[in-house]
Amino acid sequence: MDAPTPISMNDGHSMPQLGFGTWKVGGRSDAVVLEALRAGYRSIDTAAAYANEEGVGLALAGSGIAREELFVATKLWNDSHGYDRALRAFDESVRRLGLDYLDLYLIHWPVPKNDLYVDAWKALIELRKEGRVRSIGVSNFNADHLERIIDATGVVPAVNQVELHPAFQQRPLRAVHERLGIRTESWSPLGRGAVLGDPAVAKLAGKHGRTPAQVVLRWHLEQGIITIPKSSNPERMRENLGALSFRLDAADMDLLAALDTGQRLSGDPETFG
Ligand code: A2P
């Protein structure tokens, strides 16, 4: 198996392009994450809102893997926006994770109706200055939210983690990321499984002797997207890492480009939270 390839970010740090997502991994998050680490994942994505940071921390500690080989990301929840609250929420997250620094901290959603995400962003900038987190970014931010935090602080997020899969390809937002130097990270990269039965995906799986999930994850990787598939099943964890070891060609990518419906499966950043 190939090692998860690192991808550079605008702050001089890099992160594995393929990581392990932990949303809804279930009650034994420690066992699931330990299994993922054993399968070869080194990047783990969690969030205060997933209520599994302690389980993730147990798995990290129990894995015996050196801290510098791990890349750990968590997210600031919507009820902790604002400067002081964000600083306190960060302390709580790293305590639950059992870490003394974090690799990546994200604002989970902008929650425009509360209008506190700029202050939260200022707190993340301070945490990075203090060396408590190496990279800072956001999640579920639209172009106007990105521009607002950049205008207010001059600091460009390293990543924006958004819903993205072949049925919702986010081309306009990705063009904004490209212009601003922000890495795109995809959540629900398999579209909650919905695209796995698509005939075009099946055709490419047959052509390459791969599974539909490997084809879809490879589609993310070919485009320089960082992705974090979730699976509670050890075989599927390993299957998903197999996306690292083959290529899709231009014609394959054209076939998958046609699957975009422009429809989200989940929350709209303008209204969620
Ligand atoms: P499971 O945990 O039982 O493997 P997304 O990341 O797009 O939200 O999709 C997550 C869903 O896809 C989960 O329900 C997960 O179920 C399933 N899944 C993860 N990997 C695979 C795979 N290789 N093949 C089929 N389903 C998968």
PDB file of N, CA and C in Angstrom, residues 181-246:
ATOM      1  N   GLY A 181      -5.641  30.664  -2.992  1.00  0.00           N
ATOM      2  CA  GLY A 181      -4.575  29.802  -2.467  1.00  0.00           C
ATOM      3  C   GLY A 181      -5.023  28.950  -1.289  1.00  0.00           C
ATOM      4  N   ILE A 182      -6.287  28.562  -1.309  1.00  0.00           N
ATOM      5  CA  ILE A 182      -6.855  27.729  -0.234  1.00  0.00           C
ATOM      6  C   ILE A 182      -6.997  26.297  -0.758  1.00  0.00           C
ATOM      7  N   ARG A 183      -6.596  25.315   0.027  1.00  0.00           N
ATOM      8  CA  ARG A 183      -6.797  23.921  -0.360  1.00  0.00           C
ATOM      9  C   ARG A 183      -8.262  23.538  -0.138  1.00  0.00           C
ATOM     10  N   THR A 184      -8.797  22.799  -1.076  1.00  0.00           N
ATOM     11  CA  THR A 184     -10.154  22.264  -0.927  1.00  0.00           C
ATOM     12  C   THR A 184     -10.055  20.903  -0.252  1.00  0.00           C
ATOM     13  N   GLU A 185     -10.871  20.720   0.801  1.00  0.00           N
ATOM     14  CA  GLU A 185     -10.963  19.414   1.468  1.00  0.00           C
ATOM     15  C   GLU A 185     -12.421  18.968   1.366  1.00  0.00           C
ATOM     16  N   SER A 186     -12.633  17.699   1.023  1.00  0.00           N
ATOM     17  CA  SER A 186     -14.017  17.251   0.798  1.00  0.00           C
ATOM     18  C   SER A 186     -14.533  16.399   1.948  1.00  0.00           C
ATOM     19  N   TRP A 187     -15.737  16.756   2.433  1.00  0.00           N
ATOM     20  CA  TRP A 187     -16.418  15.844   3.353  1.00  0.00           C
ATOM     21  C   TRP A 187     -17.562  15.165   2.618  1.00  0.00           C
ATOM     22  N   SER A 188     -17.965  14.022   3.133  1.00  0.00           N
ATOM     23  CA  SER A 188     -18.877  13.123   2.398  1.00  0.00           C
ATOM     24  C   SER A 188     -18.367  12.887   0.978  1.00  0.00           C
ATOM     25  N   PRO A 189     -17.094  12.473   0.850  1.00  0.00           N
ATOM     26  CA  PRO A 189     -16.520  12.325  -0.497  1.00  0.00           C
ATOM     27  C   PRO A 189     -17.217  11.262  -1.329  1.00  0.00           C
ATOM     28  N   LEU A 190     -17.889  10.322  -0.649  1.00  0.00           N
ATOM     29  CA  LEU A 190     -18.602   9.277  -1.396  1.00  0.00           C
ATOM     30  C   LEU A 190     -20.072   9.655  -1.586  1.00  0.00           C
ATOM     31  N   GLY A 191     -20.406  10.897  -1.262  1.00  0.00           N
ATOM     32  CA  GLY A 191     -21.796  11.325  -1.412  1.00  0.00           C
ATOM     33  C   GLY A 191     -22.730  10.448  -0.598  1.00  0.00           C
ATOM     34  N   ARG A 192     -22.269  10.074   0.607  1.00  0.00           N
ATOM     35  CA  ARG A 192     -23.023   9.156   1.483  1.00  0.00           C
ATOM     36  C   ARG A 192     -23.346   7.843   0.768  1.00  0.00           C
ATOM     37  N   GLY A 193     -22.510   7.464  -0.164  1.00  0.00           N
ATOM     38  CA  GLY A 193     -22.712   6.187  -0.859  1.00  0.00           C
ATOM     39  C   GLY A 193     -23.592   6.302  -2.087  1.00  0.00           C
ATOM     40  N   ALA A 194     -24.243   7.477  -2.266  1.00  0.00           N
ATOM     41  CA  ALA A 194     -25.239   7.597  -3.336  1.00  0.00           C
ATOM     42  C   ALA A 194     -24.633   7.440  -4.732  1.00  0.00           C
ATOM     43  N   VAL A 195     -23.395   7.929  -4.938  1.00  0.00           N
ATOM     44  CA  VAL A 195     -22.834   7.856  -6.295  1.00  0.00           C
ATOM     45  C   VAL A 195     -22.195   6.504  -6.603  1.00  0.00           C
ATOM     46  N   LEU A 196     -22.099   5.642  -5.588  1.00  0.00           N
ATOM     47  CA  LEU A 196     -21.366   4.388  -5.793  1.00  0.00           C
ATOM     48  C   LEU A 196     -22.093   3.449  -6.765  1.00  0.00           C
ATOM     49  N   GLY A 197     -23.400   3.654  -6.888  1.00  0.00           N
ATOM     50  CA  GLY A 197     -24.173   2.798  -7.805  1.00  0.00           C
ATOM     51  C   GLY A 197     -24.314   3.404  -9.191  1.00  0.00           C
ATOM     52  N   ASP A 198     -23.698   4.538  -9.429  1.00  0.00           N
ATOM     53  CA  ASP A 198     -23.846   5.199 -10.729  1.00  0.00           C
ATOM     54  C   ASP A 198     -23.175   4.363 -11.839  1.00  0.00           C
ATOM     55  N   PRO A 199     -23.851   4.240 -13.002  1.00  0.00           N
ATOM     56  CA  PRO A 199     -23.295   3.420 -14.088  1.00  0.00           C
ATOM     57  C   PRO A 199     -21.911   3.894 -14.558  1.00  0.00           C
ATOM     58  N   ALA A 200     -21.674   5.205 -14.569  1.00  0.00           N
ATOM     59  CA  ALA A 200     -20.362   5.705 -15.020  1.00  0.00           C
ATOM     60  C   ALA A 200     -19.268   5.262 -14.045  1.00  0.00           C
ATOM     61  N   VAL A 201     -19.596   5.303 -12.755  1.00  0.00           N
ATOM     62  CA  VAL A 201     -18.633   4.871 -11.731  1.00  0.00           C
ATOM     63  C   VAL A 201     -18.383   3.375 -11.878  1.00  0.00           C
ATOM     64  N   ALA A 202     -19.448   2.615 -12.106  1.00  0.00           N
ATOM     65  CA  ALA A 202     -19.320   1.161 -12.270  1.00  0.00           C
ATOM     66  C   ALA A 202     -18.452   0.840 -13.491  1.00  0.00           C
ATOM     67  N   LYS A 203     -18.668   1.610 -14.557  1.00  0.00           N
ATOM     68  CA  LYS A 203     -17.902   1.379 -15.792  1.00  0.00           C
ATOM     69  C   LYS A 203     -16.402   1.572 -15.535  1.00  0.00           C
ATOM     70  N   LEU A 204     -16.062   2.650 -14.820  1.00  0.00           N
ATOM     71  CA  LEU A 204     -14.642   2.925 -14.541  1.00  0.00           C
ATOM     72  C   LEU A 204     -14.060   1.911 -13.556  1.00  0.00           C
ATOM     73  N   ALA A 205     -14.897   1.462 -12.629  1.00  0.00           N
ATOM     74  CA  ALA A 205     -14.432   0.432 -11.683  1.00  0.00           C
ATOM     75  C   ALA A 205     -14.054  -0.826 -12.468  1.00  0.00           C
ATOM     76  N   GLY A 206     -14.905  -1.193 -13.443  1.00  0.00           N
ATOM     77  CA  GLY A 206     -14.617  -2.356 -14.291  1.00  0.00           C
ATOM     78  C   GLY A 206     -13.345  -2.143 -15.100  1.00  0.00           C
ATOM     79  N   LYS A 207     -13.232  -0.961 -15.697  1.00  0.00           N
ATOM     80  CA  LYS A 207     -12.070  -0.659 -16.555  1.00  0.00           C
ATOM     81  C   LYS A 207     -10.748  -0.791 -15.789  1.00  0.00           C
ATOM     82  N   HIS A 208     -10.748  -0.310 -14.535  1.00  0.00           N
ATOM     83  CA  HIS A 208      -9.487  -0.275 -13.769  1.00  0.00           C
ATOM     84  C   HIS A 208      -9.334  -1.459 -12.812  1.00  0.00           C
ATOM     85  N   GLY A 209     -10.345  -2.318 -12.740  1.00  0.00           N
ATOM     86  CA  GLY A 209     -10.280  -3.430 -11.794  1.00  0.00           C
ATOM     87  C   GLY A 209     -10.261  -2.933 -10.354  1.00  0.00           C
ATOM     88  N   ARG A 210     -11.045  -1.887 -10.095  1.00  0.00           N
ATOM     89  CA  ARG A 210     -11.119  -1.242  -8.775  1.00  0.00           C
ATOM     90  C   ARG A 210     -12.560  -1.242  -8.299  1.00  0.00           C
ATOM     91  N   THR A 211     -12.797  -0.815  -7.064  1.00  0.00           N
ATOM     92  CA  THR A 211     -14.164  -0.731  -6.577  1.00  0.00           C
ATOM     93  C   THR A 211     -14.732   0.668  -6.878  1.00  0.00           C
ATOM     94  N   PRO A 212     -16.057   0.802  -6.860  1.00  0.00           N
ATOM     95  CA  PRO A 212     -16.649   2.130  -7.087  1.00  0.00           C
ATOM     96  C   PRO A 212     -16.119   3.182  -6.099  1.00  0.00           C
ATOM     97  N   ALA A 213     -15.964   2.817  -4.838  1.00  0.00           N
ATOM     98  CA  ALA A 213     -15.472   3.797  -3.854  1.00  0.00           C
ATOM     99  C   ALA A 213     -14.049   4.241  -4.195  1.00  0.00           C
ATOM    100  N   GLN A 214     -13.226   3.308  -4.662  1.00  0.00           N
ATOM    101  CA  GLN A 214     -11.847   3.679  -5.034  1.00  0.00           C
ATOM    102  C   GLN A 214     -11.852   4.638  -6.227  1.00  0.00           C
ATOM    103  N   VAL A 215     -12.769   4.400  -7.174  1.00  0.00           N
ATOM    104  CA  VAL A 215     -12.855   5.305  -8.332  1.00  0.00           C
ATOM    105  C   VAL A 215     -13.252   6.704  -7.873  1.00  0.00           C
ATOM    106  N   VAL A 216     -14.248   6.786  -6.996  1.00  0.00           N
ATOM    107  CA  VAL A 216     -14.722   8.105  -6.553  1.00  0.00           C
ATOM    108  C   VAL A 216     -13.644   8.818  -5.738  1.00  0.00           C
ATOM    109  N   LEU A 217     -12.960   8.105  -4.865  1.00  0.00           N
ATOM    110  CA  LEU A 217     -11.894   8.746  -4.070  1.00  0.00           C
ATOM    111  C   LEU A 217     -10.732   9.158  -4.968  1.00  0.00           C
ATOM    112  N   ARG A 218     -10.449   8.340  -5.987  1.00  0.00           N
ATOM    113  CA  ARG A 218      -9.373   8.705  -6.926  1.00  0.00           C
ATOM    114  C   ARG A 218      -9.737   9.993  -7.672  1.00  0.00           C
ATOM    115  N   TRP A 219     -11.043  10.145  -7.970  1.00  0.00           N
ATOM    116  CA  TRP A 219     -11.518  11.364  -8.642  1.00  0.00           C
ATOM    117  C   TRP A 219     -11.174  12.593  -7.792  1.00  0.00           C
ATOM    118  N   HIS A 220     -11.315  12.500  -6.481  1.00  0.00           N
ATOM    119  CA  HIS A 220     -10.921  13.612  -5.601  1.00  0.00           C
ATOM    120  C   HIS A 220      -9.413  13.857  -5.695  1.00  0.00           C
ATOM    121  N   LEU A 221      -8.650  12.770  -5.557  1.00  0.00           N
ATOM    122  CA  LEU A 221      -7.186  12.912  -5.496  1.00  0.00           C
ATOM    123  C   LEU A 221      -6.630  13.489  -6.796  1.00  0.00           C
ATOM    124  N   GLU A 222      -7.200  13.063  -7.938  1.00  0.00           N
ATOM    125  CA  GLU A 222      -6.698  13.560  -9.237  1.00  0.00           C
ATOM    126  C   GLU A 222      -6.805  15.076  -9.328  1.00  0.00           C
ATOM    127  N   GLN A 223      -7.761  15.653  -8.602  1.00  0.00           N
ATOM    128  CA  GLN A 223      -8.003  17.091  -8.690  1.00  0.00           C
ATOM    129  C   GLN A 223      -7.305  17.871  -7.580  1.00  0.00           C
ATOM    130  N   GLY A 224      -6.432  17.195  -6.838  1.00  0.00           N
ATOM    131  CA  GLY A 224      -5.703  17.902  -5.781  1.00  0.00           C
ATOM    132  C   GLY A 224      -6.553  18.190  -4.558  1.00  0.00           C
ATOM    133  N   ILE A 225      -7.674  17.486  -4.442  1.00  0.00           N
ATOM    134  CA  ILE A 225      -8.563  17.681  -3.296  1.00  0.00           C
ATOM    135  C   ILE A 225      -8.101  16.791  -2.142  1.00  0.00           C
ATOM    136  N   ILE A 226      -8.096  17.353  -0.956  1.00  0.00           N
ATOM    137  CA  ILE A 226      -7.818  16.568   0.259  1.00  0.00           C
ATOM    138  C   ILE A 226      -9.135  15.895   0.641  1.00  0.00           C
ATOM    139  N   THR A 227      -9.092  14.633   1.013  1.00  0.00           N
ATOM    140  CA  THR A 227     -10.362  13.970   1.288  1.00  0.00           C
ATOM    141  C   THR A 227     -10.281  13.044   2.503  1.00  0.00           C
ATOM    142  N   ILE A 228     -11.421  12.888   3.153  1.00  0.00           N
ATOM    143  CA  ILE A 228     -11.451  12.179   4.438  1.00  0.00           C
ATOM    144  C   ILE A 228     -12.627  11.196   4.508  1.00  0.00           C
ATOM    145  N   PRO A 229     -12.571  10.121   3.709  1.00  0.00           N
ATOM    146  CA  PRO A 229     -13.664   9.146   3.780  1.00  0.00           C
ATOM    147  C   PRO A 229     -13.773   8.527   5.173  1.00  0.00           C
ATOM    148  N   LYS A 230     -15.007   8.248   5.533  1.00  0.00           N
ATOM    149  CA  LYS A 230     -15.287   7.602   6.821  1.00  0.00           C
ATOM    150  C   LYS A 230     -15.753   6.180   6.548  1.00  0.00           C
ATOM    151  N   SER A 231     -15.249   5.247   7.328  1.00  0.00           N
ATOM    152  CA  SER A 231     -15.847   3.911   7.335  1.00  0.00           C
ATOM    153  C   SER A 231     -15.623   3.295   8.699  1.00  0.00           C
ATOM    154  N   SER A 232     -16.616   2.592   9.180  1.00  0.00           N
ATOM    155  CA  SER A 232     -16.448   1.876  10.442  1.00  0.00           C
ATOM    156  C   SER A 232     -15.998   0.448  10.192  1.00  0.00           C
ATOM    157  N   ASN A 233     -15.834   0.106   8.927  1.00  0.00           N
ATOM    158  CA  ASN A 233     -15.538  -1.275   8.558  1.00  0.00           C
ATOM    159  C   ASN A 233     -14.063  -1.393   8.123  1.00  0.00           C
ATOM    160  N   PRO A 234     -13.262  -2.219   8.831  1.00  0.00           N
ATOM    161  CA  PRO A 234     -11.827  -2.291   8.531  1.00  0.00           C
ATOM    162  C   PRO A 234     -11.510  -2.622   7.080  1.00  0.00           C
ATOM    163  N   GLU A 235     -12.316  -3.482   6.460  1.00  0.00           N
ATOM    164  CA  GLU A 235     -12.047  -3.808   5.051  1.00  0.00           C
ATOM    165  C   GLU A 235     -12.250  -2.603   4.158  1.00  0.00           C
ATOM    166  N   ARG A 236     -13.330  -1.858   4.432  1.00  0.00           N
ATOM    167  CA  ARG A 236     -13.580  -0.667   3.606  1.00  0.00           C
ATOM    168  C   ARG A 236     -12.560   0.432   3.895  1.00  0.00           C
ATOM    169  N   MET A 237     -12.058   0.498   5.154  1.00  0.00           N
ATOM    170  CA  MET A 237     -10.975   1.459   5.441  1.00  0.00           C
ATOM    171  C   MET A 237      -9.789   1.194   4.521  1.00  0.00           C
ATOM    172  N   ARG A 238      -9.417  -0.093   4.404  1.00  0.00           N
ATOM    173  CA  ARG A 238      -8.264  -0.457   3.570  1.00  0.00           C
ATOM    174  C   ARG A 238      -8.584  -0.256   2.092  1.00  0.00           C
ATOM    175  N   GLU A 239      -9.806  -0.629   1.738  1.00  0.00           N
ATOM    176  CA  GLU A 239     -10.243  -0.438   0.335  1.00  0.00           C
ATOM    177  C   GLU A 239     -10.081   1.037  -0.050  1.00  0.00           C
ATOM    178  N   ASN A 240     -10.482   1.935   0.842  1.00  0.00           N
ATOM    179  CA  ASN A 240     -10.444   3.362   0.514  1.00  0.00           C
ATOM    180  C   ASN A 240      -9.011   3.858   0.348  1.00  0.00           C
ATOM    181  N   LEU A 241      -8.078   3.291   1.114  1.00  0.00           N
ATOM    182  CA  LEU A 241      -6.662   3.667   0.946  1.00  0.00           C
ATOM    183  C   LEU A 241      -6.125   3.218  -0.413  1.00  0.00           C
ATOM    184  N   GLY A 242      -6.788   2.219  -0.999  1.00  0.00           N
ATOM    185  CA  GLY A 242      -6.379   1.723  -2.319  1.00  0.00           C
ATOM    186  C   GLY A 242      -6.549   2.762  -3.413  1.00  0.00           C
ATOM    187  N   ALA A 243      -7.263   3.852  -3.118  1.00  0.00           N
ATOM    188  CA  ALA A 243      -7.396   4.945  -4.098  1.00  0.00           C
ATOM    189  C   ALA A 243      -6.053   5.596  -4.391  1.00  0.00           C
ATOM    190  N   LEU A 244      -5.073   5.367  -3.504  1.00  0.00           N
ATOM    191  CA  LEU A 244      -3.764   5.999  -3.688  1.00  0.00           C
ATOM    192  C   LEU A 244      -2.932   5.323  -4.773  1.00  0.00           C
ATOM    193  N   SER A 245      -3.316   4.119  -5.173  1.00  0.00           N
ATOM    194  CA  SER A 245      -2.379   3.339  -5.983  1.00  0.00           C
ATOM    195  C   SER A 245      -2.850   3.053  -7.411  1.00  0.00           C
ATOM    196  N   PHE A 246      -3.634   3.945  -8.004  1.00  0.00           N
ATOM    197  CA  PHE A 246      -3.905   3.862  -9.445  1.00  0.00           C
ATOM    198  C   PHE A 246      -4.258   5.262  -9.943  1.00  0.00           C
TER     199      PHE A 246
END
